[in-house]
Tab-separated table of C-alpha atoms in Angstrom:
chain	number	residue	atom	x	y	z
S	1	UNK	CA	39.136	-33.064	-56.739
S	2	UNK	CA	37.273	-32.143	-53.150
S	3	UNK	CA	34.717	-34.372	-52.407
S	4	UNK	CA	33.191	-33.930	-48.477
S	5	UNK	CA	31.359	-36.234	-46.811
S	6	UNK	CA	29.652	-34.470	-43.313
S	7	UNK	CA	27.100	-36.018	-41.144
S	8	UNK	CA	25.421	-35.727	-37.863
S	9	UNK	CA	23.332	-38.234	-36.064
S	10	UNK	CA	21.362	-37.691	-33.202
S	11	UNK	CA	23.924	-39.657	-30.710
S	12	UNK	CA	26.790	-37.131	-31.481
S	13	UNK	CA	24.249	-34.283	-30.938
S	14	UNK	CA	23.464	-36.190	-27.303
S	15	UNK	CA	27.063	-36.863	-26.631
S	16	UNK	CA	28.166	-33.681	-27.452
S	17	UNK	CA	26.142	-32.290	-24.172
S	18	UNK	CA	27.284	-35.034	-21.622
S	19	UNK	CA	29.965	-34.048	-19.305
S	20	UNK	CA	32.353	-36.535	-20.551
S	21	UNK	CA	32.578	-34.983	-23.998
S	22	UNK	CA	33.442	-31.372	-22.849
S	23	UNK	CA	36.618	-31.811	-24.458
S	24	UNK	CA	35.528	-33.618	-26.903
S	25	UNK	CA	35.698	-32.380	-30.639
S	26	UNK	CA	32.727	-30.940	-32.643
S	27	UNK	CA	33.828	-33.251	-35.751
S	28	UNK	CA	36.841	-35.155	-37.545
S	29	UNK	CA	38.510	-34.136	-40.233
S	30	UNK	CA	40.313	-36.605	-42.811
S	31	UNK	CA	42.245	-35.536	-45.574
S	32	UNK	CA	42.272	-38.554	-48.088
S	33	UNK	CA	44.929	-38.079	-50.592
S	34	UNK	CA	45.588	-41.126	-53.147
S	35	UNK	CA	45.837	-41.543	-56.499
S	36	UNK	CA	42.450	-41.096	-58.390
S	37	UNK	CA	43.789	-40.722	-62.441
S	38	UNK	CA	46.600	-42.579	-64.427
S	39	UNK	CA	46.975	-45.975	-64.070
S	40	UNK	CA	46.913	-46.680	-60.653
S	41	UNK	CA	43.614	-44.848	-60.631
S	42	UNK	CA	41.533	-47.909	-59.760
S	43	UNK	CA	43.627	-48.538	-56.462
S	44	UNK	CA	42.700	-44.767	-55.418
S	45	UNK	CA	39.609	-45.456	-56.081
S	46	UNK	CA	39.228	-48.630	-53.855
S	47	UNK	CA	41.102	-47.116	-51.232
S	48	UNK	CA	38.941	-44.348	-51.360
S	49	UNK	CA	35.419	-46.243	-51.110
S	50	UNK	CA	36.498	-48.935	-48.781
S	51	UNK	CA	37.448	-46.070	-46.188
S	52	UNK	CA	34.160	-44.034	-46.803
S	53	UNK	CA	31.759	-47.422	-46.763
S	54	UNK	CA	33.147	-48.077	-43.191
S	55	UNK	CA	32.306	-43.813	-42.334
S	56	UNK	CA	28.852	-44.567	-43.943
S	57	UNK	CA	28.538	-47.494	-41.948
S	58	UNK	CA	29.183	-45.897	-38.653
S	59	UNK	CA	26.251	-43.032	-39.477
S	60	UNK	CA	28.571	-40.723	-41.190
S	61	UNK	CA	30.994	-40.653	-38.027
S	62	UNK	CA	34.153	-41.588	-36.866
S	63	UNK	CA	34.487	-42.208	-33.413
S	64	UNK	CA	31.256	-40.655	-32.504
S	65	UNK	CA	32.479	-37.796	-33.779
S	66	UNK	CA	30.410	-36.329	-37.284
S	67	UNK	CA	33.463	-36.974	-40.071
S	68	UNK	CA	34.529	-34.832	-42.662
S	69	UNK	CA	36.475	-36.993	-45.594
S	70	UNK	CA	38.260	-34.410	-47.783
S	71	UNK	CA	39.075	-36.274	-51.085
S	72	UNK	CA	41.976	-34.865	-53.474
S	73	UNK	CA	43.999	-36.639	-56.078
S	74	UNK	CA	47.630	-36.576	-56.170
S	75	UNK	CA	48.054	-37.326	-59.858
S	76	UNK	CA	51.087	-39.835	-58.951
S	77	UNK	CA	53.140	-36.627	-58.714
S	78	UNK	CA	55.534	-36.165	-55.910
S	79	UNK	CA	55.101	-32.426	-55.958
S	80	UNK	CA	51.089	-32.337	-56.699
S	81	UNK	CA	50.781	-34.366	-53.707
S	82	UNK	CA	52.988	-32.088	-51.295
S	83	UNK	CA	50.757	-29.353	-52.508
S	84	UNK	CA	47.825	-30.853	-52.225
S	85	UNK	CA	48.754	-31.995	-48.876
S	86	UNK	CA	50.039	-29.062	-47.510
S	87	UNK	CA	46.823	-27.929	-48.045
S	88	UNK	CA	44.895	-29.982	-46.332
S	89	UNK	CA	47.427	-29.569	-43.292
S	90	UNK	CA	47.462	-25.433	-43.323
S	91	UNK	CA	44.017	-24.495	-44.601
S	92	UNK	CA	41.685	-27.735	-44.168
S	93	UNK	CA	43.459	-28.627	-40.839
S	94	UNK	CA	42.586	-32.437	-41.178
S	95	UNK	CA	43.086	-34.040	-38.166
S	96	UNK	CA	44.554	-37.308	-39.959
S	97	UNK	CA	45.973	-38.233	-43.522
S	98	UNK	CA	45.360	-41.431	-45.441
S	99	UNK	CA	45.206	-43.182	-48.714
S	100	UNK	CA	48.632	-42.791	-50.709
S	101	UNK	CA	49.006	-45.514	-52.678
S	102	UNK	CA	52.393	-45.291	-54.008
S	103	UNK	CA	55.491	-45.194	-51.566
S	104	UNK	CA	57.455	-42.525	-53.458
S	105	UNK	CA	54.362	-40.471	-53.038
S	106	UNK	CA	54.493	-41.396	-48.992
S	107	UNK	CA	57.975	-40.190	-48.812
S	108	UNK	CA	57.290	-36.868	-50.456
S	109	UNK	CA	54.512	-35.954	-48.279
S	110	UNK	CA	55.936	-37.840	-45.026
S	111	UNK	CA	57.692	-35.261	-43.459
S	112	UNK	CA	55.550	-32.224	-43.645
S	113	UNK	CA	52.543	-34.419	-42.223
S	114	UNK	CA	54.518	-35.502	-39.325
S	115	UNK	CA	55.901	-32.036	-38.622
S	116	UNK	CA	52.745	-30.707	-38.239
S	117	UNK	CA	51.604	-33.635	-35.809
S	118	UNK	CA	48.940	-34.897	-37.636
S	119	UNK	CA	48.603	-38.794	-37.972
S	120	UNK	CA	49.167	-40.610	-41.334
S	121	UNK	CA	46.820	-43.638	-41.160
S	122	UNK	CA	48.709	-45.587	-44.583
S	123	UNK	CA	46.201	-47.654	-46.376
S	124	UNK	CA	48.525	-48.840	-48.824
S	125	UNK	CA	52.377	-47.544	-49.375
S	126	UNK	CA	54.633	-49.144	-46.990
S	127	UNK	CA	58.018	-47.507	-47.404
S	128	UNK	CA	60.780	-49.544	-45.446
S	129	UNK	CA	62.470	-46.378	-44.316
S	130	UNK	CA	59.551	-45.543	-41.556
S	131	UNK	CA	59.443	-48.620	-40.969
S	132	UNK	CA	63.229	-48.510	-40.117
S	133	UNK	CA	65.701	-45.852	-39.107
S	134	UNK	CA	62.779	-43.108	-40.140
S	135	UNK	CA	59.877	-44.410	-37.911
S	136	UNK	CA	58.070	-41.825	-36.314
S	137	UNK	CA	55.111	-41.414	-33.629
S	138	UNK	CA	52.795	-39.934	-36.308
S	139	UNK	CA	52.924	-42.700	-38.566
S	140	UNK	CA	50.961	-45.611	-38.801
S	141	UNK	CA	50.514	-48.675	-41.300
S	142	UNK	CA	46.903	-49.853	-41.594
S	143	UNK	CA	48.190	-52.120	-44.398
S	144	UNK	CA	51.697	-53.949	-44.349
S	145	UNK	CA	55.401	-52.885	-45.009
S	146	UNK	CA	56.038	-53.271	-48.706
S	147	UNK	CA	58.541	-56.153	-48.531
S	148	UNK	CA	56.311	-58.768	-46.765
S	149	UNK	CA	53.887	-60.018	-49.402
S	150	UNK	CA	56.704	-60.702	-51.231
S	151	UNK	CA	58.369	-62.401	-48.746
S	152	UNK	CA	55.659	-64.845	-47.934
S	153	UNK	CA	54.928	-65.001	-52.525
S	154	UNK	CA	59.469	-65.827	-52.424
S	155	UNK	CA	58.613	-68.409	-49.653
S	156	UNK	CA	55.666	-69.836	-51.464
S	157	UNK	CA	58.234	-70.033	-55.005
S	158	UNK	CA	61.129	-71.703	-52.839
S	159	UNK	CA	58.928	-74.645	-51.533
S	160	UNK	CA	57.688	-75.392	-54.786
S	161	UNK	CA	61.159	-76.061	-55.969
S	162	UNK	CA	60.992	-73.250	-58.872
S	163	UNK	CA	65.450	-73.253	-59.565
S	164	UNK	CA	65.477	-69.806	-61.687
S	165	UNK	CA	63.566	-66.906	-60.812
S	166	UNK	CA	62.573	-63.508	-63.466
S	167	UNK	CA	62.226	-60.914	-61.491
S	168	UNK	CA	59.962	-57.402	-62.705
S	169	UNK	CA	58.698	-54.518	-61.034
S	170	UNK	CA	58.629	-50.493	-61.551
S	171	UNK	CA	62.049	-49.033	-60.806
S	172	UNK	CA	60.981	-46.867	-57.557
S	173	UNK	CA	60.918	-47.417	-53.843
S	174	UNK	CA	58.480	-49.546	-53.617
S	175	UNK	CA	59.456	-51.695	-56.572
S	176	UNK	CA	63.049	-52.119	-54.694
S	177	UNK	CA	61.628	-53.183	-51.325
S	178	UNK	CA	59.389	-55.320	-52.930
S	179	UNK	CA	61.669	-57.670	-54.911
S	180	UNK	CA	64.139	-57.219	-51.863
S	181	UNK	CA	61.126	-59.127	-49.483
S	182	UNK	CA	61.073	-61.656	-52.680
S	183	UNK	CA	64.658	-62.035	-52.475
S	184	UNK	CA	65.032	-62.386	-48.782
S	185	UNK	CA	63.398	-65.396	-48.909
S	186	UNK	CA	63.688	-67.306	-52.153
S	187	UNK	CA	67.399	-68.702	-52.180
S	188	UNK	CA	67.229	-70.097	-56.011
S	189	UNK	CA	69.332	-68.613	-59.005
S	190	UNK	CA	67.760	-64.899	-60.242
S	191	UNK	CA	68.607	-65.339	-63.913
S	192	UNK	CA	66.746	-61.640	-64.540
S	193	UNK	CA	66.154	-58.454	-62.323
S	194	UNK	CA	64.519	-55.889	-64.301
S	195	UNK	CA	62.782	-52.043	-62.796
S	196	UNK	CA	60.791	-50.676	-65.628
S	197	UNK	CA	59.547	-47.021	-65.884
S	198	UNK	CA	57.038	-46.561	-63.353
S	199	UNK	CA	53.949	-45.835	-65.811
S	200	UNK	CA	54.895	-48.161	-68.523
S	201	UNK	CA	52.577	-50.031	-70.225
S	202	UNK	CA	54.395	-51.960	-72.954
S	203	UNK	CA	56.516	-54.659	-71.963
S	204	UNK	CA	57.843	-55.893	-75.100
S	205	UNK	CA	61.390	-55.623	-74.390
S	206	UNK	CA	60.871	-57.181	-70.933
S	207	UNK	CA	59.232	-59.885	-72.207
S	208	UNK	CA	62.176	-61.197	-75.243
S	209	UNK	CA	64.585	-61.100	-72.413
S	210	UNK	CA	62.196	-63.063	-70.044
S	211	UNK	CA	62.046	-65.938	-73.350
S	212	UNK	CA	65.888	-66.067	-73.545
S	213	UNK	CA	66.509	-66.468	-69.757
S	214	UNK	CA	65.032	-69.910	-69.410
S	215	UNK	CA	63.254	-68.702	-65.562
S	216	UNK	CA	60.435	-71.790	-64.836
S	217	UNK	CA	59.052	-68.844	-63.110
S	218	UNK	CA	58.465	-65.054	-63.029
S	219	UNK	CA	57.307	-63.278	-59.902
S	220	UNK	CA	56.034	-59.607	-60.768
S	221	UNK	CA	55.497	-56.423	-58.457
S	222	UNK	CA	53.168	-54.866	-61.028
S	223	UNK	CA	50.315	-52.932	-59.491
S	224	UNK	CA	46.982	-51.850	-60.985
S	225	UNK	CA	46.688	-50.869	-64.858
S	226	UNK	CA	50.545	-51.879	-65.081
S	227	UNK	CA	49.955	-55.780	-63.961
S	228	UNK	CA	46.764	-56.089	-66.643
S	229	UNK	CA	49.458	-54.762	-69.551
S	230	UNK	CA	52.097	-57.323	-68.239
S	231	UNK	CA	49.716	-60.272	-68.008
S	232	UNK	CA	47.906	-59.720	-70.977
S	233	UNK	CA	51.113	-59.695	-73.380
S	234	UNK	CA	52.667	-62.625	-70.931
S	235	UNK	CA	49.965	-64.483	-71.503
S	236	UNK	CA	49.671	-63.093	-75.232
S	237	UNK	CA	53.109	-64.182	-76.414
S	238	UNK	CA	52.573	-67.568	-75.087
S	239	UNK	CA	54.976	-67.289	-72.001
S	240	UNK	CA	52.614	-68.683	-69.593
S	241	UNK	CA	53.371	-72.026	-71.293
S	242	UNK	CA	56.844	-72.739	-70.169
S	243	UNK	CA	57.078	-70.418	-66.972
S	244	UNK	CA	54.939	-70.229	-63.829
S	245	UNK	CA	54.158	-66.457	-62.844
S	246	UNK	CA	53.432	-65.724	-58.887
S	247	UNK	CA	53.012	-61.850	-57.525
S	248	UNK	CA	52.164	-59.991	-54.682
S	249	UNK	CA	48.224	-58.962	-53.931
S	250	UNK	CA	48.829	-56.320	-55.972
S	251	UNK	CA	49.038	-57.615	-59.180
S	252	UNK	CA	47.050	-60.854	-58.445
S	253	UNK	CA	43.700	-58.390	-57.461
S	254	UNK	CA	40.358	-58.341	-58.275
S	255	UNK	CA	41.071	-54.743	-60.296
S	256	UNK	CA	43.263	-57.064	-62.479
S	257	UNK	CA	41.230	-59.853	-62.398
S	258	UNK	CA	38.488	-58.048	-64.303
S	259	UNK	CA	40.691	-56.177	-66.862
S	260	UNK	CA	42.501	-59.524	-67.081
S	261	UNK	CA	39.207	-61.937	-66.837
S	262	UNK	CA	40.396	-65.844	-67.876
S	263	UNK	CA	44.052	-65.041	-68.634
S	264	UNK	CA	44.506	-64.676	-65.102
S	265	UNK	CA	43.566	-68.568	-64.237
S	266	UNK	CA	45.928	-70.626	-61.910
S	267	UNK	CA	48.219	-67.048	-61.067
S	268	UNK	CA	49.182	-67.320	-57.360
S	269	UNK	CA	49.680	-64.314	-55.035
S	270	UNK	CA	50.002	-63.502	-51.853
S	271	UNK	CA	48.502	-61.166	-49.567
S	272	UNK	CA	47.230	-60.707	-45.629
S	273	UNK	CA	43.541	-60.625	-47.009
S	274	UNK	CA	41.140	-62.490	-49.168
S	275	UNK	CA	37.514	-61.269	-49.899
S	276	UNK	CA	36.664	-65.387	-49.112
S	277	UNK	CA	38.595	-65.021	-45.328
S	278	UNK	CA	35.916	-66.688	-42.849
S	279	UNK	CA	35.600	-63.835	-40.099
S	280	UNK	CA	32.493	-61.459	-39.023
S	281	UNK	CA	34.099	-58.393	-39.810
S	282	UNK	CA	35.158	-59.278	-43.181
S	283	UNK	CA	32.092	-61.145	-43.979
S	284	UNK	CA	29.888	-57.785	-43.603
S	285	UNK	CA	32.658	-55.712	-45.122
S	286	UNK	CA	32.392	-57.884	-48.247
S	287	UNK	CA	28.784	-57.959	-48.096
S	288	UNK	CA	27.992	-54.363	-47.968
S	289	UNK	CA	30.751	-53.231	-50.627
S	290	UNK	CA	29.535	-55.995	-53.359
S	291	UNK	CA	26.284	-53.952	-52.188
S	292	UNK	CA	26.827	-50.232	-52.488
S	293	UNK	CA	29.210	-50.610	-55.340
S	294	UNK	CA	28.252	-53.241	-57.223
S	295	UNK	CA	31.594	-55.484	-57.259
S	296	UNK	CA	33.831	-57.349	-54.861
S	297	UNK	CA	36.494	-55.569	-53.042
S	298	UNK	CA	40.128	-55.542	-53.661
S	299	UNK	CA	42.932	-55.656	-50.972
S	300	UNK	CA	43.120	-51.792	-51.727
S	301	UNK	CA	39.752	-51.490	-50.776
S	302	UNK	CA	39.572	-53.684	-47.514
S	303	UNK	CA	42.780	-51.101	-46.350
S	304	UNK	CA	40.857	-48.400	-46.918
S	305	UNK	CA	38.343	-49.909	-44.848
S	306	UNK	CA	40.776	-50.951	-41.852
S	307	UNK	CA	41.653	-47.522	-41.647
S	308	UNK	CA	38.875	-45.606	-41.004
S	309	UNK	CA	38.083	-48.171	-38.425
S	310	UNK	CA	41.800	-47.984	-36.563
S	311	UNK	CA	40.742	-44.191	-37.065
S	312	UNK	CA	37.124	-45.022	-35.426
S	313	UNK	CA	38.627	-46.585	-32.775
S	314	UNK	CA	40.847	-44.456	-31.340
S	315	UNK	CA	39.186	-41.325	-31.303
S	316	UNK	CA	36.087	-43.361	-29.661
S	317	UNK	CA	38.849	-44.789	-26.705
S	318	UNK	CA	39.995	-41.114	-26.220
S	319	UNK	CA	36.421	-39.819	-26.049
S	320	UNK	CA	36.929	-37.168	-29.307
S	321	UNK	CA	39.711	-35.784	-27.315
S	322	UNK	CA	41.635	-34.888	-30.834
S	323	UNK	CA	44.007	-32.508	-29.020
S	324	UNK	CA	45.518	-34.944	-26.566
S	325	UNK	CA	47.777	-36.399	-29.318
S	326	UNK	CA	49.986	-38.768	-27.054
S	327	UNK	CA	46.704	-40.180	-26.048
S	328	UNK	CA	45.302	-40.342	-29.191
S	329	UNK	CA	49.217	-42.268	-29.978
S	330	UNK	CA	48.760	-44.928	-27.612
S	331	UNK	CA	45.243	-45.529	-28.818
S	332	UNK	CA	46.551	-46.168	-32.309
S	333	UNK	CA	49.265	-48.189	-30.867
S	334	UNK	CA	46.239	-50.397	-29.039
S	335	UNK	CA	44.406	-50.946	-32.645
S	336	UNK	CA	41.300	-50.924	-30.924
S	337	UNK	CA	39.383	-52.293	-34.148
S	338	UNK	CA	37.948	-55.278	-35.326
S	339	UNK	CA	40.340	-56.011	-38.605
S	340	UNK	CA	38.711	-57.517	-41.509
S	341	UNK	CA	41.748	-59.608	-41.922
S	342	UNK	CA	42.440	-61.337	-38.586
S	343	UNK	CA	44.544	-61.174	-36.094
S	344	UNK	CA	46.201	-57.867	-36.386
S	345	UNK	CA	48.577	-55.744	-33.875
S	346	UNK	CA	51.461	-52.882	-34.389
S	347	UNK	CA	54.643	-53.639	-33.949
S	348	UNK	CA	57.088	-51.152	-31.798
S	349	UNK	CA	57.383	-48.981	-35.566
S	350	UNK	CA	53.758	-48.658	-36.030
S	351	UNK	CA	53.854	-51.561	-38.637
S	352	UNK	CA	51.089	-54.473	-38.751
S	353	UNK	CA	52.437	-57.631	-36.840
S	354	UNK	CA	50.010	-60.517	-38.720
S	355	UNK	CA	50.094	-63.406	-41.308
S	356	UNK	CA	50.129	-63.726	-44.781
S	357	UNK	CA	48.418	-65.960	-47.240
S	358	UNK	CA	48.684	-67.620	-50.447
S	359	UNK	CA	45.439	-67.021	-53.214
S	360	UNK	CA	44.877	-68.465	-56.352
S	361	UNK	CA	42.528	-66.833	-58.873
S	362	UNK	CA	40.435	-69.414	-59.911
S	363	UNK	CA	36.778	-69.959	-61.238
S	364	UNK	CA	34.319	-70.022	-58.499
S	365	UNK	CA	31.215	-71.547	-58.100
S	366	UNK	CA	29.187	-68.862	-59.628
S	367	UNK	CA	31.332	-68.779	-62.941
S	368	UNK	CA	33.228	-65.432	-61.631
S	369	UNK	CA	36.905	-65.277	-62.224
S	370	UNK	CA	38.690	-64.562	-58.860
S	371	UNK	CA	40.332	-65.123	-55.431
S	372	UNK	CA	40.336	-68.001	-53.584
S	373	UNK	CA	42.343	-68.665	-50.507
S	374	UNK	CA	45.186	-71.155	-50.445
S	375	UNK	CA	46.409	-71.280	-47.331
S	376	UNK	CA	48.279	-69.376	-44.358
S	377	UNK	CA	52.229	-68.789	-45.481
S	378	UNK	CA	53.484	-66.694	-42.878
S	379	UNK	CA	52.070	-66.107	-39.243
S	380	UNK	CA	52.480	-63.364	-36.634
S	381	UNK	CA	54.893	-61.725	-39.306
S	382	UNK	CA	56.833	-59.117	-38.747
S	383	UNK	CA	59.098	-57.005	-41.151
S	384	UNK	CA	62.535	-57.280	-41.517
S	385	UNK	CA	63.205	-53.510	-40.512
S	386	UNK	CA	61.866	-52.804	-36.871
S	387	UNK	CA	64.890	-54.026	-35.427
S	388	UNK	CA	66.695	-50.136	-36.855
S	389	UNK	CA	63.430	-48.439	-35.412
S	390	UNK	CA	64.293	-46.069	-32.629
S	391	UNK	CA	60.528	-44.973	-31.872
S	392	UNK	CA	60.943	-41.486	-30.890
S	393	UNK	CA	58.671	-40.506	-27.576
């Protein structure tokens, strides 16, 4: 799939024949690779229109520069995506990367992006090797490490007094790092760890083991079409009754929410956005998405969004010089952006230093299910892997 997007305004035209922009470039190019069939489909897709609202927003630019948004699906294949990417790198020559959802698709197509010296803006996937021993200059998180929503969600479980813990998620990377954050921070008894296959979609077996383990609660890392299975047979066998089930944003979203629709009631999750968060930037964000697309934005979809405004940014504080790349570095490294969700700055390894809140999906005053915000869990957090970054120069 190759979808362009290419503008020009009249101000790029102008400050294309000013002095200042002699070294400026003609345009930017993004290569947005994420996940667009399957059943993390729906998180692509957010990613995806979040980043190109905030491009239509800005006139069709980035920077002041016109923008060119190469969309391609990686078919949540390792090796599709490294294709795909390499050529987007070698024949499209995008000037930045974004919108992998999935880390085991990041680490695939980590190293030949940073070889080539091209900037990976991540609007999702959150591996915790770059954010530890593998950090590198070219890569930058837009959206969080993977353990720390889970962190703040095994925080939010441990001062609630839950005693035994089921623990779920898909048995890759991500679904490691993200029950590790869980762990790091909920010091209970974990009567059941369980990594299912990463597209499964029956959870049968999971669920007869979750009955005979006597947990008072359940925290799953189940994203997109993967959490709506889980929850709807949870709920379905009757589960919900005896055990109290928290997640991540991932699986407490409003993707799930309207697969899900009243099944979801009272599930808590945690994330470092909610569509409800009282701030300009995410007020119009929220705004013009329900607007152009007709339904209220996930977390995927505000990342997206944060992205192409780090990207914005940058290339506007080094005057569409796209060549100078250690300037371009420190001017991702300033995050000169307005972030939807607060507060936001990089740590030393290029991952977001900010807080993280508890939501509840409730029924609001308009009769929708969804979000609404709790309450701030963790503030000015940082993962629990920069201390192993050595940020190369």
């Amino acid at each position: 799939m190759h979808i362009s997007l290419r503008f020009m305004t009249a101000a790029v035209a102008a400050a294309c024949l000013s002095a200042g922009a002699a070294q400026a470039a003609d345009a930017v190019k993004i290569g947005l690779l994420t996940t667009l069939s399957g059943p993390g489909a729906a998180l692509g897709i957010d990613i995806r229109d979040g980043f190109e609202l905030a491009v239509k927003q800005a006139g069709g630019t980035l920077g002041g520069l016109e923008a060119e948004v190469i969309v391609a699906d990686d078919q949540l294949s390792p090796d599709a995506a490294k294709q795909t990417a390499d050529r987007l790198l070698k024949r499209d020559r995008v000037d930045f990367m974004t919108g992998i959802v999935f880390s085991n698709i990041m680490l695939a197509v980590g190293q030949p992006v940073f070889q080539s010296k091209t900037f990976y803006i991540s609007a999702n996937a959150g591996p915790s090797q770059y954010a530890g021993a593998q950090c590198n200059p070219y890569f930058f998180s837009a959206s969080y490490q993977n353990d720390t929503m889970d962190e703040a969600a095994g925080k939010v479980v441990q001062d609630r007094g839950f005693k035994k813990v089921a623990l779920i998620a898909p048995n890759y990377p991500a679904g490691k790092d993200h029950l590790a954050g869980f762990k790091r921070f909920y010091k209970g008894e974990i009567v059941m760890e369980d990594y299912t296959q990463l597209n499964q979609l029956d959870y049968g077996a999971e669920l007869s083991k979750l009955r005979a383990s006597q947990a008072d609660a359940v925290f799953i890392f189940l994203p997109g079409g993967l959490g709506v299975n889980f929850i709807k047979q949870f709920v379905g066998a009757g589960l919900n009754q005896d055990m109290k089930l928290f997640a991540p944003g991932f699986s407490g979203d409003e993707d799930v929410i309207r697969a899900v629709g009243e099944p979801m009631l009272g599930l808590f999750n945690t994330s470092q956005w909610a569509h409800d968060m009282d701030n300009a930037a995410n007020k119009r964000f929220v705004a013009d998405f329900e607007k152009e697309y007709g339904r209220l934005p996930t977390m995927y979809a505000s990342q997206g969004y944060d992205a192409a405004r780090l990207i914005d940014g940058a290339v506007r504080k080094v005057n569409g010089n796209l060549k100078d790349k250690d300037a371009l570095r420190k001017a991702l490294e300033s995050a000169p952006f307005e972030s939807v969700r607060g507060a936001f700055k990089f740590d030393v390894n290029h991952y977001p230093i900010q807080d993280y809140y508890l939501r509840e999906v409730v029924k609001d005053a308009q009769g929708r299910v969804t979000n609404k915000l709790v309450g701030r869990v963790l503030e000015n957090h940082a993962d629990a892997y920069v201390g192993e970054c050595k940020m190369p120069s």
